[in-house]
């Protein structure tokens, strides 16, 4: 937390499903307020292929290798959600102008792992890189994990034992002191790839479980069913490596669930926050869930942040007592229920009126708050507005036309509270090749969601 202030942010920008026939690229944004290029894209690294759907990213090494002087955070690992390629980017030689170091082709991952549709990348204390998969190469659900060598980035095989994959996959977090990893699930790639169909929910095709794994044996030991917890996406243990609990955001359930270790060594889960749906007119369903899409814990484990992509608000909760999170900050940054839009709210348990549209530096923000990243000291949040190109196109067509944005929020870490920085806007609608969809945010020196301490 006492590390230097962030000066650069790396984030993938997507052209799949936008109508622009161009490769996805890694954007470098200057976030140093003293720089003449503050709040601007200063470099773009295009990938050598079309329609990869870059999504999340991780590092070749992180705090799990603390104390190993042979390791340094020099490569950003970019798995592709749709093509299943993995791009390894050199961000050390010239941090302001990253360059491509290696491409791992999908055929190698298919052949050695029978996995595809890659999502979360975490570095391990062993020096390896581990990437979660949503499915097999045919698009069926399969929650397995690809292991890459941390130096050569060769595919080593799967982390889990042969035949031991979970039915579905998405995100994961591990905690070696408790010999545990916990993974989440979205849906089979064939279900989610081209958009959201409410009938698939009725048919039970979306995830509702957490999978508990024995970290040393690489085996699944427990399945936790989440009550009201449809589509558990992002999962975060507390950063304290001795902690035996954490939180998961359930997107369609619009709730936060706390998972924790029992005295006997098994794990349990309980709902601790519920965002009520809104009764609406002019939308695809009569009730609109908030759709919690990203969650984040401050490095000191004091605050939980999450984004409601459909309702349009970003929230800050005090989690001094993890069993009873307390709302201390909230800000609306666009969303589906803004005044003057197509949706009319008929019944709302939280708001007295629909929020105003957000305009920053003359740009009306399309979409809603989605990926979030917090400064190491906890005082600045960065936010982007794209979820996944096929769902962006369905829920926010104007996001495809206008491009996503990157915003910065000032955080009150004493009393709680969120306030928009009106001087910061990265408008990806003005990119040279056309409007782009910017996604997850990373700093060169590590951050709140890529680092695991041992």
CSV table of C-alpha atoms in Angstrom, one decimal:
chain,number,residue,atom,x,y,z
A,1,UNK,CA,0.0,0.0,0.0
A,2,UNK,CA,3.0,2.3,0.5
A,3,UNK,CA,4.3,1.6,-3.0
A,4,UNK,CA,4.6,4.4,-5.6
A,5,UNK,CA,1.5,6.0,-7.2
A,6,UNK,CA,0.4,4.4,-10.4
A,7,UNK,CA,1.5,6.3,-13.5
A,8,UNK,CA,0.5,3.8,-16.3
A,9,UNK,CA,-2.5,1.5,-16.8
A,10,UNK,CA,-2.6,-1.3,-19.3
A,11,UNK,CA,-6.0,-2.4,-20.6
A,12,UNK,CA,-7.2,-4.6,-23.4
A,13,UNK,CA,-9.4,-3.0,-26.1
A,14,UNK,CA,-11.8,-5.2,-28.1
A,15,UNK,CA,-13.1,-4.9,-31.6
A,16,UNK,CA,-15.0,-8.2,-31.9
A,17,UNK,CA,-18.7,-7.6,-32.4
A,18,UNK,CA,-18.2,-3.9,-33.1
A,19,UNK,CA,-18.3,-3.9,-36.9
A,20,UNK,CA,-14.6,-2.8,-37.0
A,21,UNK,CA,-12.5,-5.4,-38.7
A,22,UNK,CA,-9.3,-4.8,-36.7
A,23,UNK,CA,-7.4,-6.8,-34.1
A,24,UNK,CA,-7.9,-6.3,-30.4
A,25,UNK,CA,-5.1,-4.4,-28.8
A,26,UNK,CA,-3.4,-3.5,-25.5
A,27,UNK,CA,-3.8,0.2,-24.7
A,28,UNK,CA,-1.3,2.0,-22.4
A,29,UNK,CA,-2.9,5.0,-20.6
A,30,UNK,CA,-1.0,7.7,-18.8
A,31,UNK,CA,-2.6,8.3,-15.3
A,32,UNK,CA,0.1,10.6,-13.9
A,33,UNK,CA,-1.6,14.0,-13.2
A,34,UNK,CA,1.7,15.8,-13.7
A,35,UNK,CA,2.1,14.4,-17.2
A,36,UNK,CA,1.2,16.4,-20.3
A,37,UNK,CA,-0.4,13.2,-21.6
A,38,UNK,CA,-2.5,12.6,-18.5
A,39,UNK,CA,-5.7,10.7,-19.2
A,40,UNK,CA,-4.6,9.8,-22.8
A,41,UNK,CA,-3.9,6.6,-24.6
A,42,UNK,CA,-0.1,6.9,-25.3
A,43,UNK,CA,0.5,3.5,-27.0
A,44,UNK,CA,-1.5,0.7,-28.7
A,45,UNK,CA,-0.2,-2.8,-29.2
A,46,UNK,CA,-2.4,-4.6,-31.8
A,47,UNK,CA,-2.6,-8.4,-31.6
A,48,UNK,CA,-1.7,-10.3,-34.8
A,49,UNK,CA,-5.2,-11.9,-35.1
A,50,UNK,CA,-8.8,-10.9,-35.5
A,51,UNK,CA,-11.7,-11.5,-33.1
A,52,UNK,CA,-9.7,-12.9,-30.1
A,53,UNK,CA,-11.8,-11.1,-27.5
A,54,UNK,CA,-9.1,-10.1,-25.1
A,55,UNK,CA,-10.6,-10.0,-21.6
A,56,UNK,CA,-8.6,-10.4,-18.4
A,57,UNK,CA,-4.9,-10.4,-17.8
A,58,UNK,CA,-2.3,-11.5,-15.3
A,59,UNK,CA,1.4,-11.5,-14.6
A,60,UNK,CA,4.3,-13.8,-15.2
A,61,UNK,CA,5.1,-13.4,-11.5
A,62,UNK,CA,3.5,-11.5,-8.5
A,63,UNK,CA,3.6,-11.3,-4.8
A,64,UNK,CA,3.3,-15.0,-4.5
A,65,UNK,CA,7.0,-15.1,-5.5
A,66,UNK,CA,8.0,-12.4,-3.0
A,67,UNK,CA,11.6,-12.9,-1.8
A,68,UNK,CA,12.7,-14.8,-5.0
A,69,UNK,CA,15.2,-12.4,-6.5
A,70,UNK,CA,15.2,-14.3,-9.8
A,71,UNK,CA,11.6,-13.3,-10.4
A,72,UNK,CA,10.4,-9.9,-11.7
A,73,UNK,CA,7.1,-8.7,-13.0
A,74,UNK,CA,8.1,-8.2,-16.7
A,75,UNK,CA,5.4,-10.0,-18.7
A,76,UNK,CA,1.7,-9.4,-18.9
A,77,UNK,CA,-0.3,-12.5,-19.8
A,78,UNK,CA,-3.4,-11.9,-21.9
A,79,UNK,CA,-5.7,-15.0,-22.4
A,80,UNK,CA,-8.3,-14.6,-25.2
A,81,UNK,CA,-11.8,-15.5,-24.1
A,82,UNK,CA,-13.0,-16.6,-27.6
A,83,UNK,CA,-10.0,-17.6,-29.6
A,84,UNK,CA,-8.2,-19.2,-26.6
A,85,UNK,CA,-4.9,-17.8,-27.7
A,86,UNK,CA,-2.6,-16.5,-25.0
A,87,UNK,CA,-0.5,-13.4,-25.7
A,88,UNK,CA,2.5,-12.7,-23.6
A,89,UNK,CA,3.5,-9.0,-23.6
A,90,UNK,CA,6.8,-7.6,-22.6
A,91,UNK,CA,6.1,-4.5,-20.4
A,92,UNK,CA,9.5,-4.2,-18.8
A,93,UNK,CA,11.8,-3.2,-21.8
A,94,UNK,CA,9.7,-0.1,-22.5
A,95,UNK,CA,6.8,0.2,-20.0
A,96,UNK,CA,5.3,3.1,-22.0
A,97,UNK,CA,5.4,1.0,-25.3
A,98,UNK,CA,4.8,-2.7,-24.6
A,99,UNK,CA,5.7,-5.3,-27.2
A,100,UNK,CA,4.6,-8.8,-28.0
A,101,UNK,CA,6.9,-11.4,-26.6
A,102,UNK,CA,5.2,-14.7,-27.4
A,103,UNK,CA,1.9,-16.2,-28.7
A,104,UNK,CA,0.6,-19.5,-27.4
A,105,UNK,CA,-1.7,-20.9,-30.1
A,106,UNK,CA,-5.0,-22.5,-29.2
A,107,UNK,CA,-4.2,-25.8,-30.9
A,108,UNK,CA,-1.4,-26.4,-28.3
A,109,UNK,CA,-3.8,-25.8,-25.5
A,110,UNK,CA,-6.5,-27.9,-27.1
A,111,UNK,CA,-4.0,-30.8,-27.7
A,112,UNK,CA,-2.4,-30.8,-24.3
A,113,UNK,CA,-5.3,-29.8,-22.0
A,114,UNK,CA,-8.6,-30.3,-24.0
A,115,UNK,CA,-9.6,-26.8,-22.7
A,116,UNK,CA,-10.7,-23.6,-24.3
A,117,UNK,CA,-12.3,-20.2,-23.7
A,118,UNK,CA,-9.7,-18.9,-21.3
A,119,UNK,CA,-10.4,-16.4,-18.6
A,120,UNK,CA,-8.4,-15.6,-15.4
A,121,UNK,CA,-4.6,-15.8,-15.3
A,122,UNK,CA,-2.8,-16.0,-11.9
A,123,UNK,CA,0.9,-16.5,-11.2
A,124,UNK,CA,1.8,-19.3,-8.7
A,125,UNK,CA,4.6,-19.4,-6.1
A,126,UNK,CA,6.1,-22.3,-8.2
A,127,UNK,CA,6.8,-19.8,-10.9
A,128,UNK,CA,4.1,-21.2,-13.2
A,129,UNK,CA,1.2,-19.3,-14.7
A,130,UNK,CA,-2.3,-20.8,-14.3
A,131,UNK,CA,-5.3,-19.9,-16.5
A,132,UNK,CA,-8.9,-20.9,-15.9
A,133,UNK,CA,-11.0,-22.2,-18.8
A,134,UNK,CA,-14.8,-22.0,-19.3
A,135,UNK,CA,-15.0,-25.0,-21.6
A,136,UNK,CA,-13.6,-27.6,-23.9
A,137,UNK,CA,-12.7,-26.8,-27.6
A,138,UNK,CA,-16.2,-27.8,-28.7
A,139,UNK,CA,-17.8,-25.1,-26.5
A,140,UNK,CA,-19.2,-27.4,-23.8
A,141,UNK,CA,-18.8,-26.5,-20.1
A,142,UNK,CA,-15.5,-27.6,-18.6
A,143,UNK,CA,-13.9,-25.8,-15.6
A,144,UNK,CA,-10.3,-26.8,-15.9
A,145,UNK,CA,-7.0,-25.0,-15.6
A,146,UNK,CA,-4.1,-24.6,-18.0
A,147,UNK,CA,-0.5,-24.5,-16.6
A,148,UNK,CA,2.2,-22.5,-18.4
A,149,UNK,CA,5.9,-22.5,-17.6
A,150,UNK,CA,6.6,-19.0,-16.1
A,151,UNK,CA,9.8,-18.5,-18.1
A,152,UNK,CA,9.2,-20.1,-21.5
A,153,UNK,CA,5.4,-20.0,-21.5
A,154,UNK,CA,5.2,-23.5,-22.9
A,155,UNK,CA,2.0,-25.3,-22.2
A,156,UNK,CA,2.7,-27.9,-19.4
A,157,UNK,CA,-0.8,-29.5,-19.2
A,158,UNK,CA,-3.7,-29.1,-16.8
A,159,UNK,CA,-3.3,-28.1,-13.1
A,160,UNK,CA,-6.2,-30.5,-12.1
A,161,UNK,CA,-5.8,-34.2,-12.1
A,162,UNK,CA,-6.9,-36.0,-15.4
A,163,UNK,CA,-10.7,-36.1,-15.6
A,164,UNK,CA,-11.0,-33.8,-12.6
A,165,UNK,CA,-12.3,-30.6,-14.1
A,166,UNK,CA,-15.4,-28.9,-12.7
A,167,UNK,CA,-18.6,-28.9,-14.8
A,168,UNK,CA,-18.1,-25.2,-15.6
A,169,UNK,CA,-15.5,-22.5,-14.9
A,170,UNK,CA,-14.7,-18.8,-14.8
A,171,UNK,CA,-12.6,-17.2,-12.0
A,172,UNK,CA,-10.4,-18.6,-9.2
A,173,UNK,CA,-8.4,-17.6,-6.2
A,174,UNK,CA,-6.0,-19.7,-4.1
A,175,UNK,CA,-4.9,-19.5,-0.4
A,176,UNK,CA,-2.0,-21.9,0.3
A,177,UNK,CA,-2.1,-21.4,4.1
A,178,UNK,CA,-5.4,-23.1,4.1
A,179,UNK,CA,-4.5,-25.5,1.3
A,180,UNK,CA,-7.4,-24.3,-0.8
A,181,UNK,CA,-8.4,-22.9,-4.1
A,182,UNK,CA,-12.0,-21.8,-4.9
A,183,UNK,CA,-13.3,-21.4,-8.4
A,184,UNK,CA,-16.5,-20.0,-9.9
A,185,UNK,CA,-18.7,-20.6,-12.9
A,186,UNK,CA,-20.5,-18.5,-15.6
A,187,UNK,CA,-21.9,-20.9,-18.2
A,188,UNK,CA,-20.9,-23.2,-21.1
A,189,UNK,CA,-19.3,-21.1,-23.9
A,190,UNK,CA,-22.0,-22.3,-26.3
A,191,UNK,CA,-24.6,-20.8,-24.0
A,192,UNK,CA,-23.1,-17.4,-23.4
A,193,UNK,CA,-21.0,-16.8,-26.5
A,194,UNK,CA,-23.5,-15.0,-28.7
A,195,UNK,CA,-25.6,-13.2,-26.1
A,196,UNK,CA,-27.9,-13.7,-23.2
A,197,UNK,CA,-31.1,-15.7,-23.5
A,198,UNK,CA,-33.4,-15.6,-20.5
A,199,UNK,CA,-34.7,-19.1,-21.4
A,200,UNK,CA,-31.2,-20.5,-20.7
A,201,UNK,CA,-31.6,-19.3,-17.0
A,202,UNK,CA,-35.0,-21.2,-16.8
A,203,UNK,CA,-33.2,-24.2,-18.3
A,204,UNK,CA,-30.6,-24.2,-15.6
A,205,UNK,CA,-27.7,-23.6,-18.0
A,206,UNK,CA,-26.1,-20.8,-15.9
A,207,UNK,CA,-23.8,-21.5,-13.0
A,208,UNK,CA,-24.8,-21.4,-9.3
A,209,UNK,CA,-21.9,-23.2,-7.6
A,210,UNK,CA,-18.4,-22.6,-6.1
A,211,UNK,CA,-15.9,-25.4,-6.3
A,212,UNK,CA,-13.5,-26.0,-3.5
A,213,UNK,CA,-10.2,-27.6,-4.4
A,214,UNK,CA,-7.4,-29.2,-2.4
A,215,UNK,CA,-4.4,-26.9,-3.4
A,216,UNK,CA,-1.7,-29.6,-2.8
A,217,UNK,CA,-3.6,-32.5,-4.3
A,218,UNK,CA,-5.1,-30.6,-7.2
A,219,UNK,CA,-8.5,-32.2,-6.6
A,220,UNK,CA,-12.0,-30.9,-6.2
A,221,UNK,CA,-13.2,-31.7,-2.6
A,222,UNK,CA,-16.4,-29.8,-2.2
A,223,UNK,CA,-19.2,-28.1,-4.2
A,224,UNK,CA,-21.0,-25.2,-2.6
A,225,UNK,CA,-24.5,-24.4,-4.0
A,226,UNK,CA,-25.3,-20.7,-3.8
A,227,UNK,CA,-28.8,-19.8,-2.6
A,228,UNK,CA,-30.1,-17.0,-5.0
A,229,UNK,CA,-26.5,-16.9,-6.3
A,230,UNK,CA,-26.9,-17.3,-10.1
A,231,UNK,CA,-23.8,-16.6,-12.1
A,232,UNK,CA,-21.0,-16.3,-9.5
A,233,UNK,CA,-18.3,-14.5,-11.3
A,234,UNK,CA,-15.4,-12.7,-9.6
A,235,UNK,CA,-14.0,-14.2,-6.4
A,236,UNK,CA,-11.7,-12.6,-3.9
A,237,UNK,CA,-10.2,-14.0,-0.7
A,238,UNK,CA,-9.2,-11.3,1.8
A,239,UNK,CA,-5.6,-10.3,1.0
A,240,UNK,CA,-4.3,-11.3,4.4
A,241,UNK,CA,-2.8,-14.7,3.6
A,242,UNK,CA,-4.0,-16.1,7.0
A,243,UNK,CA,-7.6,-15.1,6.3
A,244,UNK,CA,-10.0,-18.0,5.8
A,245,UNK,CA,-12.8,-16.1,4.1
A,246,UNK,CA,-13.6,-13.9,1.1
A,247,UNK,CA,-16.4,-12.8,-1.2
A,248,UNK,CA,-17.9,-13.7,-4.5
A,249,UNK,CA,-20.1,-11.5,-6.7
A,250,UNK,CA,-23.2,-13.2,-8.1
A,251,UNK,CA,-24.1,-11.4,-11.3
A,252,UNK,CA,-27.6,-12.5,-12.0
A,253,UNK,CA,-28.4,-13.0,-8.4
A,254,UNK,CA,-27.3,-9.4,-7.8
A,255,UNK,CA,-25.8,-10.4,-4.4
A,256,UNK,CA,-22.5,-10.7,-2.6
A,257,UNK,CA,-21.9,-14.0,-0.8
A,258,UNK,CA,-19.2,-14.6,1.8
A,259,UNK,CA,-17.4,-17.9,1.8
A,260,UNK,CA,-15.6,-19.1,4.9
A,261,UNK,CA,-13.9,-22.1,6.5
A,262,UNK,CA,-15.6,-24.1,9.2
A,263,UNK,CA,-13.9,-25.5,12.3
A,264,UNK,CA,-13.9,-29.0,10.7
A,265,UNK,CA,-12.1,-27.8,7.7
A,266,UNK,CA,-15.0,-27.7,5.2
A,267,UNK,CA,-16.2,-24.5,3.6
A,268,UNK,CA,-19.6,-22.7,3.7
A,269,UNK,CA,-21.2,-19.7,2.1
A,270,UNK,CA,-23.8,-17.1,3.1
A,271,UNK,CA,-25.4,-14.1,1.4
A,272,UNK,CA,-24.3,-10.8,3.0
A,273,UNK,CA,-25.5,-8.2,0.5
A,274,UNK,CA,-28.5,-8.2,-1.8
A,275,UNK,CA,-29.2,-5.5,-4.4
A,276,UNK,CA,-33.0,-5.5,-5.0
A,277,UNK,CA,-34.2,-5.7,-8.6
A,278,UNK,CA,-36.2,-2.9,-10.1
A,279,UNK,CA,-39.6,-3.3,-11.7
A,280,UNK,CA,-39.3,-1.7,-15.2
A,281,UNK,CA,-41.0,-1.1,-18.5
A,282,UNK,CA,-39.2,-0.9,-21.8
A,283,UNK,CA,-36.6,-3.6,-21.1
A,284,UNK,CA,-36.2,-7.3,-22.0
A,285,UNK,CA,-37.6,-8.5,-18.7
A,286,UNK,CA,-40.2,-6.9,-16.3
A,287,UNK,CA,-37.6,-7.0,-13.5
A,288,UNK,CA,-34.1,-5.6,-13.9
A,289,UNK,CA,-31.3,-7.2,-11.8
A,290,UNK,CA,-28.4,-5.0,-10.9
A,291,UNK,CA,-25.9,-7.5,-12.5
A,292,UNK,CA,-22.9,-7.4,-10.2
A,293,UNK,CA,-20.0,-7.9,-12.7
A,294,UNK,CA,-16.8,-7.0,-10.8
A,295,UNK,CA,-15.8,-6.9,-7.2
A,296,UNK,CA,-12.6,-5.7,-5.5
A,297,UNK,CA,-11.2,-5.7,-2.0
A,298,UNK,CA,-8.8,-2.9,-0.8
A,299,UNK,CA,-5.3,-4.2,0.0
A,300,UNK,CA,-5.9,-3.6,3.8
A,301,UNK,CA,-9.2,-5.6,3.6
A,302,UNK,CA,-11.2,-2.7,4.9
A,303,UNK,CA,-13.4,-2.0,1.9
A,304,UNK,CA,-15.3,-4.1,-0.7
A,305,UNK,CA,-16.2,-2.4,-4.0
A,306,UNK,CA,-18.5,-3.7,-6.7
A,307,UNK,CA,-20.2,-2.5,-9.9
A,308,UNK,CA,-23.8,-2.9,-10.8
A,309,UNK,CA,-23.5,-2.9,-14.6
A,310,UNK,CA,-27.2,-2.7,-15.4
A,311,UNK,CA,-28.4,-0.4,-12.6
A,312,UNK,CA,-25.4,1.8,-13.2
A,313,UNK,CA,-23.9,2.3,-9.7
A,314,UNK,CA,-20.6,1.6,-8.1
A,315,UNK,CA,-20.6,0.8,-4.4
A,316,UNK,CA,-18.2,0.9,-1.5
A,317,UNK,CA,-18.9,-1.2,1.6
A,318,UNK,CA,-17.0,-1.2,5.0
A,319,UNK,CA,-16.1,-4.9,5.7
A,320,UNK,CA,-14.5,-4.4,9.1
A,321,UNK,CA,-17.0,-7.1,10.1
A,322,UNK,CA,-17.1,-9.3,7.0
A,323,UNK,CA,-20.4,-10.9,8.1
A,324,UNK,CA,-22.1,-7.5,8.1
A,325,UNK,CA,-20.9,-5.3,5.2
A,326,UNK,CA,-22.0,-1.6,5.6
A,327,UNK,CA,-22.7,0.6,2.6
A,328,UNK,CA,-20.6,3.8,2.9
A,329,UNK,CA,-20.3,5.0,-0.7
A,330,UNK,CA,-22.3,4.9,-3.9
A,331,UNK,CA,-22.0,6.7,-7.3
A,332,UNK,CA,-24.0,6.4,-10.5
A,333,UNK,CA,-22.0,6.2,-13.7
A,334,UNK,CA,-24.5,5.7,-16.5
A,335,UNK,CA,-26.5,2.4,-16.6
A,336,UNK,CA,-29.8,1.3,-18.0
A,337,UNK,CA,-32.2,3.3,-15.8
A,338,UNK,CA,-31.0,6.9,-16.5
A,339,UNK,CA,-33.6,9.6,-17.1
A,340,UNK,CA,-34.6,10.1,-20.7
A,341,UNK,CA,-33.6,6.6,-21.7
A,342,UNK,CA,-35.9,3.8,-23.0
A,343,UNK,CA,-36.4,2.2,-19.6
A,344,UNK,CA,-39.0,3.5,-17.2
A,345,UNK,CA,-38.7,2.3,-13.5
A,346,UNK,CA,-42.1,1.4,-12.1
A,347,UNK,CA,-41.0,0.3,-8.6
A,348,UNK,CA,-37.7,0.9,-6.9
A,349,UNK,CA,-36.8,-0.2,-3.3
A,350,UNK,CA,-33.7,2.0,-3.2
A,351,UNK,CA,-34.1,5.2,-5.3
A,352,UNK,CA,-36.7,7.9,-5.2
A,353,UNK,CA,-36.1,8.9,-8.9
A,354,UNK,CA,-34.1,7.6,-11.9
A,355,UNK,CA,-30.5,8.9,-11.9
A,356,UNK,CA,-29.3,11.5,-14.4
A,357,UNK,CA,-27.2,10.5,-17.4
A,358,UNK,CA,-23.5,10.9,-16.8
A,359,UNK,CA,-21.7,13.5,-18.9
A,360,UNK,CA,-17.9,13.9,-18.4
A,361,UNK,CA,-15.9,16.5,-20.4
A,362,UNK,CA,-18.9,16.8,-22.8
A,363,UNK,CA,-19.1,13.0,-23.4
A,364,UNK,CA,-22.3,11.2,-22.4
A,365,UNK,CA,-21.2,7.9,-20.9
A,366,UNK,CA,-22.7,4.8,-22.6
A,367,UNK,CA,-23.0,1.5,-20.7
A,368,UNK,CA,-22.5,1.1,-17.0
A,369,UNK,CA,-19.6,0.7,-14.5
A,370,UNK,CA,-18.0,-2.7,-15.1
A,371,UNK,CA,-14.3,-3.5,-14.5
A,372,UNK,CA,-12.7,-1.7,-11.5
A,373,UNK,CA,-9.2,-1.3,-10.2
A,374,UNK,CA,-8.1,0.5,-7.0
A,375,UNK,CA,-4.8,2.4,-6.4
A,376,UNK,CA,-2.4,0.7,-4.0
A,377,UNK,CA,-3.2,3.3,-1.3
A,378,UNK,CA,-6.9,2.9,-1.8
A,379,UNK,CA,-7.7,6.5,-2.7
A,380,UNK,CA,-8.4,6.2,-6.4
A,381,UNK,CA,-10.7,3.8,-8.4
A,382,UNK,CA,-10.4,3.4,-12.1
A,383,UNK,CA,-13.5,2.1,-14.0
A,384,UNK,CA,-14.3,0.9,-17.5
A,385,UNK,CA,-17.8,0.2,-19.0
A,386,UNK,CA,-17.6,-2.8,-21.2
A,387,UNK,CA,-18.6,-6.3,-20.0
A,388,UNK,CA,-18.2,-8.7,-23.0
A,389,UNK,CA,-18.7,-7.7,-26.6
A,390,UNK,CA,-21.7,-9.9,-27.4
A,391,UNK,CA,-23.5,-8.8,-24.2
A,392,UNK,CA,-22.5,-5.1,-24.7
A,393,UNK,CA,-24.1,-5.3,-28.1
A,394,UNK,CA,-27.3,-6.7,-26.6
A,395,UNK,CA,-27.7,-4.6,-23.5
A,396,UNK,CA,-26.0,-1.4,-24.5
A,397,UNK,CA,-26.1,-0.9,-28.3
A,398,UNK,CA,-24.9,2.7,-27.9
A,399,UNK,CA,-21.7,1.3,-26.3
A,400,UNK,CA,-20.9,-0.3,-29.6
A,401,UNK,CA,-21.5,3.0,-31.4
A,402,UNK,CA,-20.0,5.3,-28.9
A,403,UNK,CA,-17.1,3.2,-27.5
A,404,UNK,CA,-16.5,2.6,-23.8
A,405,UNK,CA,-14.8,5.0,-21.4
A,406,UNK,CA,-12.3,4.9,-18.6
A,407,UNK,CA,-13.2,7.0,-15.5
A,408,UNK,CA,-11.5,7.8,-12.2
A,409,UNK,CA,-13.2,8.0,-8.9
A,410,UNK,CA,-11.8,9.6,-5.7
A,411,UNK,CA,-12.3,7.5,-2.6
A,412,UNK,CA,-12.8,8.7,1.0
A,413,UNK,CA,-10.9,6.0,3.0
A,414,UNK,CA,-11.7,7.6,6.3
A,415,UNK,CA,-15.5,7.9,6.4
A,416,UNK,CA,-16.3,6.2,3.0
A,417,UNK,CA,-17.6,8.0,-0.1
A,418,UNK,CA,-17.1,8.1,-3.8
A,419,UNK,CA,-16.6,11.2,-6.0
A,420,UNK,CA,-16.1,11.4,-9.7
A,421,UNK,CA,-12.8,13.1,-10.9
A,422,UNK,CA,-14.2,15.5,-13.6
A,423,UNK,CA,-10.8,16.0,-15.1
A,424,UNK,CA,-10.2,12.4,-16.0
A,425,UNK,CA,-11.8,10.7,-19.1
A,426,UNK,CA,-10.3,8.3,-21.6
A,427,UNK,CA,-12.8,8.2,-24.5
A,428,UNK,CA,-12.4,4.9,-26.4
A,429,UNK,CA,-15.0,6.2,-28.8
A,430,UNK,CA,-12.3,8.3,-30.4
A,431,UNK,CA,-9.8,5.6,-31.1
A,432,UNK,CA,-8.0,5.8,-34.5
A,433,UNK,CA,-9.6,2.7,-36.0
A,434,UNK,CA,-13.1,3.3,-34.5
A,435,UNK,CA,-14.9,3.0,-31.2
A,436,UNK,CA,-13.4,0.2,-29.0
A,437,UNK,CA,-14.5,-1.7,-25.9
A,438,UNK,CA,-11.9,-1.3,-23.1
A,439,UNK,CA,-11.9,-3.9,-20.3
A,440,UNK,CA,-9.7,-5.0,-17.4
A,441,UNK,CA,-7.1,-2.6,-15.8
A,442,UNK,CA,-3.6,-3.4,-14.7
A,443,UNK,CA,-0.7,-1.4,-13.3
A,444,UNK,CA,3.0,-2.3,-14.0
A,445,UNK,CA,3.7,-2.7,-10.3
A,446,UNK,CA,0.8,-5.0,-9.4
A,447,UNK,CA,-2.6,-4.3,-8.0
A,448,UNK,CA,-5.5,-5.4,-5.8
A,449,UNK,CA,-6.8,-8.2,-7.9
A,450,UNK,CA,-3.8,-9.9,-9.5
A,451,UNK,CA,-1.6,-10.3,-6.4
A,452,UNK,CA,-1.8,-13.2,-3.9
A,453,UNK,CA,0.3,-13.1,-0.8
A,454,UNK,CA,1.6,-16.3,0.9
